[in-house]
mmCIF file with all atom_site columns, C-alpha atoms in Angstrom:
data_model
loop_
_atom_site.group_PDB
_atom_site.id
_atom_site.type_symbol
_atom_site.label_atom_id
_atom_site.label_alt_id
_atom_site.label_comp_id
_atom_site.label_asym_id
_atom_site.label_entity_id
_atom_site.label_seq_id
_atom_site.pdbx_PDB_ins_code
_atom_site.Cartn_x
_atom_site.Cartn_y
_atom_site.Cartn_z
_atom_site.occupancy
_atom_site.B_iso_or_equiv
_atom_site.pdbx_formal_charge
_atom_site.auth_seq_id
_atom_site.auth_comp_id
_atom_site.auth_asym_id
_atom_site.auth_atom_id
_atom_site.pdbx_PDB_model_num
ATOM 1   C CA . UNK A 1 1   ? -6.553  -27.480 -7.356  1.00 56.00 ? 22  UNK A CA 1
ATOM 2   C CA . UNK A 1 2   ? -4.652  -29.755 -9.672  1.00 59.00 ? 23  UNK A CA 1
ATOM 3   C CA . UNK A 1 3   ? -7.059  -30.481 -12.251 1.00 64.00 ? 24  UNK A CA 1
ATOM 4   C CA . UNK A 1 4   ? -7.574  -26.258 -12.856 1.00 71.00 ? 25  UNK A CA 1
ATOM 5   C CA . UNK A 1 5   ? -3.763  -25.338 -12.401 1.00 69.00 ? 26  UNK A CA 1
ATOM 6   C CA . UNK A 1 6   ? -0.663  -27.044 -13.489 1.00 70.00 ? 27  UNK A CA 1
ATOM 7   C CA . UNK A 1 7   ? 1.377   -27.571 -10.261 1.00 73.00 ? 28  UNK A CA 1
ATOM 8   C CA . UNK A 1 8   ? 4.633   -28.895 -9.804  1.00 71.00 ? 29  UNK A CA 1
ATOM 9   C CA . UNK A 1 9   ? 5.722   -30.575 -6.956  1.00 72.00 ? 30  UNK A CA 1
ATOM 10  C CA . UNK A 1 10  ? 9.155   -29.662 -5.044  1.00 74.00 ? 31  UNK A CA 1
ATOM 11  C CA . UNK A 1 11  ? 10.655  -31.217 -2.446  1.00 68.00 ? 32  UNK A CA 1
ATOM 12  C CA . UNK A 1 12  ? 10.570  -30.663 1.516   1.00 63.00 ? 33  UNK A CA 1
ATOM 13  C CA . UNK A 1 13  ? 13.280  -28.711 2.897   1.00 65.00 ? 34  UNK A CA 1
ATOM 14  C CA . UNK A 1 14  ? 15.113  -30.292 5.721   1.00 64.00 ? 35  UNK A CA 1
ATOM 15  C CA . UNK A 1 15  ? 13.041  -29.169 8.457   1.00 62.00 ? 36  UNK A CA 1
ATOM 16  C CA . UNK A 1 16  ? 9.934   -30.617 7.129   1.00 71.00 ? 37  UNK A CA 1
ATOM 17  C CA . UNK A 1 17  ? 8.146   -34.284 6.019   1.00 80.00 ? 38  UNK A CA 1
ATOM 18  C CA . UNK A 1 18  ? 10.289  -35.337 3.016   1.00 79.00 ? 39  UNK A CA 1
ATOM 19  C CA . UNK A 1 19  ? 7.336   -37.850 2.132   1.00 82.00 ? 40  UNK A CA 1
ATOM 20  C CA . UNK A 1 20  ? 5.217   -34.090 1.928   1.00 86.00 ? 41  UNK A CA 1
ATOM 21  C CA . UNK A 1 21  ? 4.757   -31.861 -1.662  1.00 85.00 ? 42  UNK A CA 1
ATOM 22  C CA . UNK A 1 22  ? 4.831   -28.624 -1.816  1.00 88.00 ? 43  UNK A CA 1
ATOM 23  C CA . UNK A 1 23  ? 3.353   -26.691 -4.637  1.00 89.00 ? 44  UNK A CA 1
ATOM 24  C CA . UNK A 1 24  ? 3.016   -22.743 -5.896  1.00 89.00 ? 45  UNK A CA 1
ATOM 25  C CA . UNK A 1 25  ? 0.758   -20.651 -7.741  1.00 88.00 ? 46  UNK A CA 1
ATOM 26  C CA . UNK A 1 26  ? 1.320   -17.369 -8.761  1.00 86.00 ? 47  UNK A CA 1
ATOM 27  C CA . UNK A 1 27  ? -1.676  -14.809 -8.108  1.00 86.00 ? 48  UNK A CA 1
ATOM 28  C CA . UNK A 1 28  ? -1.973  -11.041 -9.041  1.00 88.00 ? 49  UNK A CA 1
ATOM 29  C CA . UNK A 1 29  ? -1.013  -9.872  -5.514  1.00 88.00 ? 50  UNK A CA 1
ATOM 30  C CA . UNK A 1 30  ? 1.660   -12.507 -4.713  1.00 89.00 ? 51  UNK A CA 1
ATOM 31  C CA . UNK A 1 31  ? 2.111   -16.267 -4.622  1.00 89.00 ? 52  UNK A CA 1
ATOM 32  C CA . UNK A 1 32  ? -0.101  -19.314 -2.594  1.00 91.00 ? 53  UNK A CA 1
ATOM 33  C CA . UNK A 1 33  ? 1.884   -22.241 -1.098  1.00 91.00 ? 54  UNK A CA 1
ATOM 34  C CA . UNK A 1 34  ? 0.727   -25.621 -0.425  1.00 90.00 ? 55  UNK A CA 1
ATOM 35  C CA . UNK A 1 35  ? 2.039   -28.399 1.294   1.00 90.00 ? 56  UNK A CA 1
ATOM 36  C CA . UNK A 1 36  ? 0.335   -31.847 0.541   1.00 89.00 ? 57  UNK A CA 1
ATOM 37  C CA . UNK A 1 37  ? 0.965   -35.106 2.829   1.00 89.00 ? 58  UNK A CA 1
ATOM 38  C CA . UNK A 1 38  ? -0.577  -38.202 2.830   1.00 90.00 ? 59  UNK A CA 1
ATOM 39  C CA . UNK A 1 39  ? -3.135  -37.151 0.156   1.00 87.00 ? 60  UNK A CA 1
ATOM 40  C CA . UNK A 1 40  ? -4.226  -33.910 2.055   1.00 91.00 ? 61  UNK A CA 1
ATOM 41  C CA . UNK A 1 41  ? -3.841  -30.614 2.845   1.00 91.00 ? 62  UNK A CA 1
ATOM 42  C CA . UNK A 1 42  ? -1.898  -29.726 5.839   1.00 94.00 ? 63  UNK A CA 1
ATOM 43  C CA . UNK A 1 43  ? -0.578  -25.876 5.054   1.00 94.00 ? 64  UNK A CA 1
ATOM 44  C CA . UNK A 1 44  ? -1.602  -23.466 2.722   1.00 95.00 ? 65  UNK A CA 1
ATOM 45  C CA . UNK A 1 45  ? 0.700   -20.165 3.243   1.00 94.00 ? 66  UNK A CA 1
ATOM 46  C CA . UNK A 1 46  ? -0.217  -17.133 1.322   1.00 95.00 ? 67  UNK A CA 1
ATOM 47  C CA . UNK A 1 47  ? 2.653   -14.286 0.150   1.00 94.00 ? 68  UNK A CA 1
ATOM 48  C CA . UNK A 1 48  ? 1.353   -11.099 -0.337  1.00 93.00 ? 69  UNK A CA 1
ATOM 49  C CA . UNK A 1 49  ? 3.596   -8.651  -2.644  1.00 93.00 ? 70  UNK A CA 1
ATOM 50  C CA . UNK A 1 50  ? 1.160   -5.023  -1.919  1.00 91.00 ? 71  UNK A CA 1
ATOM 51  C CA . UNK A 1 51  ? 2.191   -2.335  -0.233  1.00 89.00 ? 72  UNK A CA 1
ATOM 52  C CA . UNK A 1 52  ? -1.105  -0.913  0.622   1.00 91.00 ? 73  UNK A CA 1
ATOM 53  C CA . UNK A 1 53  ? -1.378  -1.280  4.556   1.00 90.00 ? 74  UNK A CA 1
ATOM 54  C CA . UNK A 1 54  ? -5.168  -1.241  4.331   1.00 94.00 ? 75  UNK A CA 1
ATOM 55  C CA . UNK A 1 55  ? -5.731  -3.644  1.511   1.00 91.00 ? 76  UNK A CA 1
ATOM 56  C CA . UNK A 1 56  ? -3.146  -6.376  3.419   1.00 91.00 ? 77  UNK A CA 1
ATOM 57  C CA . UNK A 1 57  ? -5.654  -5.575  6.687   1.00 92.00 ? 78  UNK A CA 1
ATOM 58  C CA . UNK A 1 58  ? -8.623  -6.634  4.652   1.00 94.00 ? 79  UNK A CA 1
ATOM 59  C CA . UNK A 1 59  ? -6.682  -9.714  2.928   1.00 92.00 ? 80  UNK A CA 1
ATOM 60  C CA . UNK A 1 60  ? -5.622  -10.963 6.397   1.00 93.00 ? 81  UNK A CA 1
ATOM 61  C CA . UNK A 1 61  ? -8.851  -10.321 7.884   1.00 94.00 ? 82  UNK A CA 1
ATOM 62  C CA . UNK A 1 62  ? -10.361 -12.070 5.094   1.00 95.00 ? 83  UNK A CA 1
ATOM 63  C CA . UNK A 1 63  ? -8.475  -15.040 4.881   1.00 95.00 ? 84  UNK A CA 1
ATOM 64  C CA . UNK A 1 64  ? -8.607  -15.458 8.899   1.00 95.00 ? 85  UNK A CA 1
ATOM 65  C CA . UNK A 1 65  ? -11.724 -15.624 8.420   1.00 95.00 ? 86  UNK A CA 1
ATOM 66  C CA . UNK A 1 66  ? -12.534 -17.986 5.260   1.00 94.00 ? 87  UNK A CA 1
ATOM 67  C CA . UNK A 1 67  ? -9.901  -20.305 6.951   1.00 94.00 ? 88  UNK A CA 1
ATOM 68  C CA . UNK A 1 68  ? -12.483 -20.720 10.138  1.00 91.00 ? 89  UNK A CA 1
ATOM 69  C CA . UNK A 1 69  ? -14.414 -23.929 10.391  1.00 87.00 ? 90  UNK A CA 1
ATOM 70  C CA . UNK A 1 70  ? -16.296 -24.014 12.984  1.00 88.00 ? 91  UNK A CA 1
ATOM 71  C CA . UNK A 1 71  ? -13.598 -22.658 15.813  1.00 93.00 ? 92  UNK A CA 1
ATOM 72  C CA . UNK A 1 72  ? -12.992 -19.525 17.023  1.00 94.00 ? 93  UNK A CA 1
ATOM 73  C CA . UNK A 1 73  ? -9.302  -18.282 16.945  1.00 94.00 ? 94  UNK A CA 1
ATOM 74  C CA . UNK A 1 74  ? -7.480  -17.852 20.257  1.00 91.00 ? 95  UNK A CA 1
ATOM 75  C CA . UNK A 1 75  ? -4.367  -17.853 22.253  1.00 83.00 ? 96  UNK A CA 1
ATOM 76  C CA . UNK A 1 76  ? -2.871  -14.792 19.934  1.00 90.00 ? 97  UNK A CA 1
ATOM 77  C CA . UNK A 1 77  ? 0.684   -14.412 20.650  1.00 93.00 ? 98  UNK A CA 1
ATOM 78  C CA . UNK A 1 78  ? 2.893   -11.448 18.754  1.00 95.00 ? 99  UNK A CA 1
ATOM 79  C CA . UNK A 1 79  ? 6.810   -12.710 19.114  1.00 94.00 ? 100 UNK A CA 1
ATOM 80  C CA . UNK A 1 80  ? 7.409   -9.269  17.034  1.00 93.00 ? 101 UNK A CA 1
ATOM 81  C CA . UNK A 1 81  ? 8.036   -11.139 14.054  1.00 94.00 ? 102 UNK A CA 1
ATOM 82  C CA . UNK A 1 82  ? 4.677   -12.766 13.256  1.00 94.00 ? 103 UNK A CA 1
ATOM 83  C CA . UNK A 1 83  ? 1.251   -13.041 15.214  1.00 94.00 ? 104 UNK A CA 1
ATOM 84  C CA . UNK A 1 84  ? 0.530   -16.441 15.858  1.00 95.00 ? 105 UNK A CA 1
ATOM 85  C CA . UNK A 1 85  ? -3.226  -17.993 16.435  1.00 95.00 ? 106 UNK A CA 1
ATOM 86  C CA . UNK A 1 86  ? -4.689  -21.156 17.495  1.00 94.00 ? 107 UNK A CA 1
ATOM 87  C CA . UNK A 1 87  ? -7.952  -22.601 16.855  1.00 95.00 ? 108 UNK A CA 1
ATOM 88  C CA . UNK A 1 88  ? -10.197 -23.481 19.656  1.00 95.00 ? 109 UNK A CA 1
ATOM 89  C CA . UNK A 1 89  ? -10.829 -26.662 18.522  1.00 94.00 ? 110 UNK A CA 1
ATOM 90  C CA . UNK A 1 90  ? -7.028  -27.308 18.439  1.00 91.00 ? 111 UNK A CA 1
ATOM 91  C CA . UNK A 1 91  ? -6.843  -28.264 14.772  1.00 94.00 ? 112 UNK A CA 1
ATOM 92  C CA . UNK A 1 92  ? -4.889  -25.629 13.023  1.00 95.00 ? 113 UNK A CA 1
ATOM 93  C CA . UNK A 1 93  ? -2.531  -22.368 13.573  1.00 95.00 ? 114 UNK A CA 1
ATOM 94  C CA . UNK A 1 94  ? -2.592  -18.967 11.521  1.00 96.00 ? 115 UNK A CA 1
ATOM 95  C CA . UNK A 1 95  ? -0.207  -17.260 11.417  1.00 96.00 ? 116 UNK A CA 1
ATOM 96  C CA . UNK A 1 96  ? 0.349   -13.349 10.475  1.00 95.00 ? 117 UNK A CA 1
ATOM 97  C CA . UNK A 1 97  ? 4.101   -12.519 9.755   1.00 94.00 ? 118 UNK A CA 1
ATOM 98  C CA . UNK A 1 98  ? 4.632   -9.199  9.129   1.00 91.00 ? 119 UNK A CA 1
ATOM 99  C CA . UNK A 1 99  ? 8.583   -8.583  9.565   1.00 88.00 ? 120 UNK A CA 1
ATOM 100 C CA . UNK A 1 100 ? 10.355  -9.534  6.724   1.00 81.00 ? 121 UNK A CA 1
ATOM 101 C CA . UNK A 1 101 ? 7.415   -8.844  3.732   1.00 86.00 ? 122 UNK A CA 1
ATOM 102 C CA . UNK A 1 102 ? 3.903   -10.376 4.783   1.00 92.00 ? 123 UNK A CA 1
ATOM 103 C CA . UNK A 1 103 ? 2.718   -13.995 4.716   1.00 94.00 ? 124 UNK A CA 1
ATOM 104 C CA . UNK A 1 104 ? -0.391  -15.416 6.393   1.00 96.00 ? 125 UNK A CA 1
ATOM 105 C CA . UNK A 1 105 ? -0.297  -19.083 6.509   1.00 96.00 ? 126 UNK A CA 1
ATOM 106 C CA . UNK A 1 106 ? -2.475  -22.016 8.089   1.00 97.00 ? 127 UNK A CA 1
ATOM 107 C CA . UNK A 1 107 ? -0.932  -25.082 9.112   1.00 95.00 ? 128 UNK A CA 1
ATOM 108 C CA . UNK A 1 108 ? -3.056  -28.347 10.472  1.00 95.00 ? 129 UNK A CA 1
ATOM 109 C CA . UNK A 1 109 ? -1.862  -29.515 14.165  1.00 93.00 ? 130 UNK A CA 1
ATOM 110 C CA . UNK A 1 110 ? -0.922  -32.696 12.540  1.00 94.00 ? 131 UNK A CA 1
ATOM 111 C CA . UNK A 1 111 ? 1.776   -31.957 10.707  1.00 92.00 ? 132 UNK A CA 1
ATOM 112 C CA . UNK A 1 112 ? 3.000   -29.243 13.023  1.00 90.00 ? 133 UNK A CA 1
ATOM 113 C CA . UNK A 1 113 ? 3.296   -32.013 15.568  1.00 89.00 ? 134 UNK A CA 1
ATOM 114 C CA . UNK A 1 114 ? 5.337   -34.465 13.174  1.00 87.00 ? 135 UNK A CA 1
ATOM 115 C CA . UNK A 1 115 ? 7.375   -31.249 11.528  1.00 84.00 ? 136 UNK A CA 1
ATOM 116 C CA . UNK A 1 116 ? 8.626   -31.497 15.434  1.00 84.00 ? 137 UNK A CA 1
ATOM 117 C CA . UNK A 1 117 ? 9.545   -34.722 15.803  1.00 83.00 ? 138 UNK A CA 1
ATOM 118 C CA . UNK A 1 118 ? 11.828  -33.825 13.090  1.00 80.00 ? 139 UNK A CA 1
ATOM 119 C CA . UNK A 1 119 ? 13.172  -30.484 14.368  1.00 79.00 ? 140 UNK A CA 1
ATOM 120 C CA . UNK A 1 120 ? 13.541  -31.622 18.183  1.00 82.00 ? 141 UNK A CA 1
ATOM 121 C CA . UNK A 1 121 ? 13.617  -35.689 17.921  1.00 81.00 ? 142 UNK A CA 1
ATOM 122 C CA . UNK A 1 122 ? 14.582  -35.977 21.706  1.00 78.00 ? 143 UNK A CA 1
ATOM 123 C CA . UNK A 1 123 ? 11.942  -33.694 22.692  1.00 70.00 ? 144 UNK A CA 1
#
């Protein structure tokens, strides 16, 4: 990704690694986030600007299931803000949140687990 696009790094918000980079690119139906840590990819979270119910079905179905390597997804739980998904190999999380404008997003376990630490140290 960096040698076809410029990116620009920003800075972690408080809830998240400080030592991570997060990056955007603008697309034709919204923007692509990615969050970099210790040389690799840990979330990539994509914003989609359409209004086209149908079009956002295919895009999430699509991306669900580009972002599937070798797992199937499971444990689907609907809060009524987002659908969240594991994968059966326990490596990753998709989520689908629909409530305020539409992001899917997939985050590795890894840095879920030390975005935690952060959030809840005494937990």
């Amino acid at each position: 990704i960096q040698t076809n696009f410029s990116l620009e790094a920003k800075n972690s918000g408080i809830n998240f690694i400080k030592e991570s980079n997060w990056y955007k690119l603008k697309t034709p139906v919204g923007f692509i986030s990615f969050q970099e840590w210790q040389g690799k990819l840990h979330s990539i979270a994509y914003e989609i600007n359409i209004e086209d119910v149908e079009v956002k079905k295919k895009l999430r179905d699509y991306l669900f299931e580009k972002h599937k390597n070798n797992f199937e997804w499971i444990d689907r739980v609907d809060n009524g803000f987002y659908i969240s998904y594991e994968s059966s190999n326990d490596s990753i999380q998709g989520v689908y949140a629909y409530s305020l404008g539409t992001t899917i997003s997939f985050t590795s376990n890894e840095i879920r687990q030390a975005e935690t630490k952060i959030r809840f140290p005494n937990f």
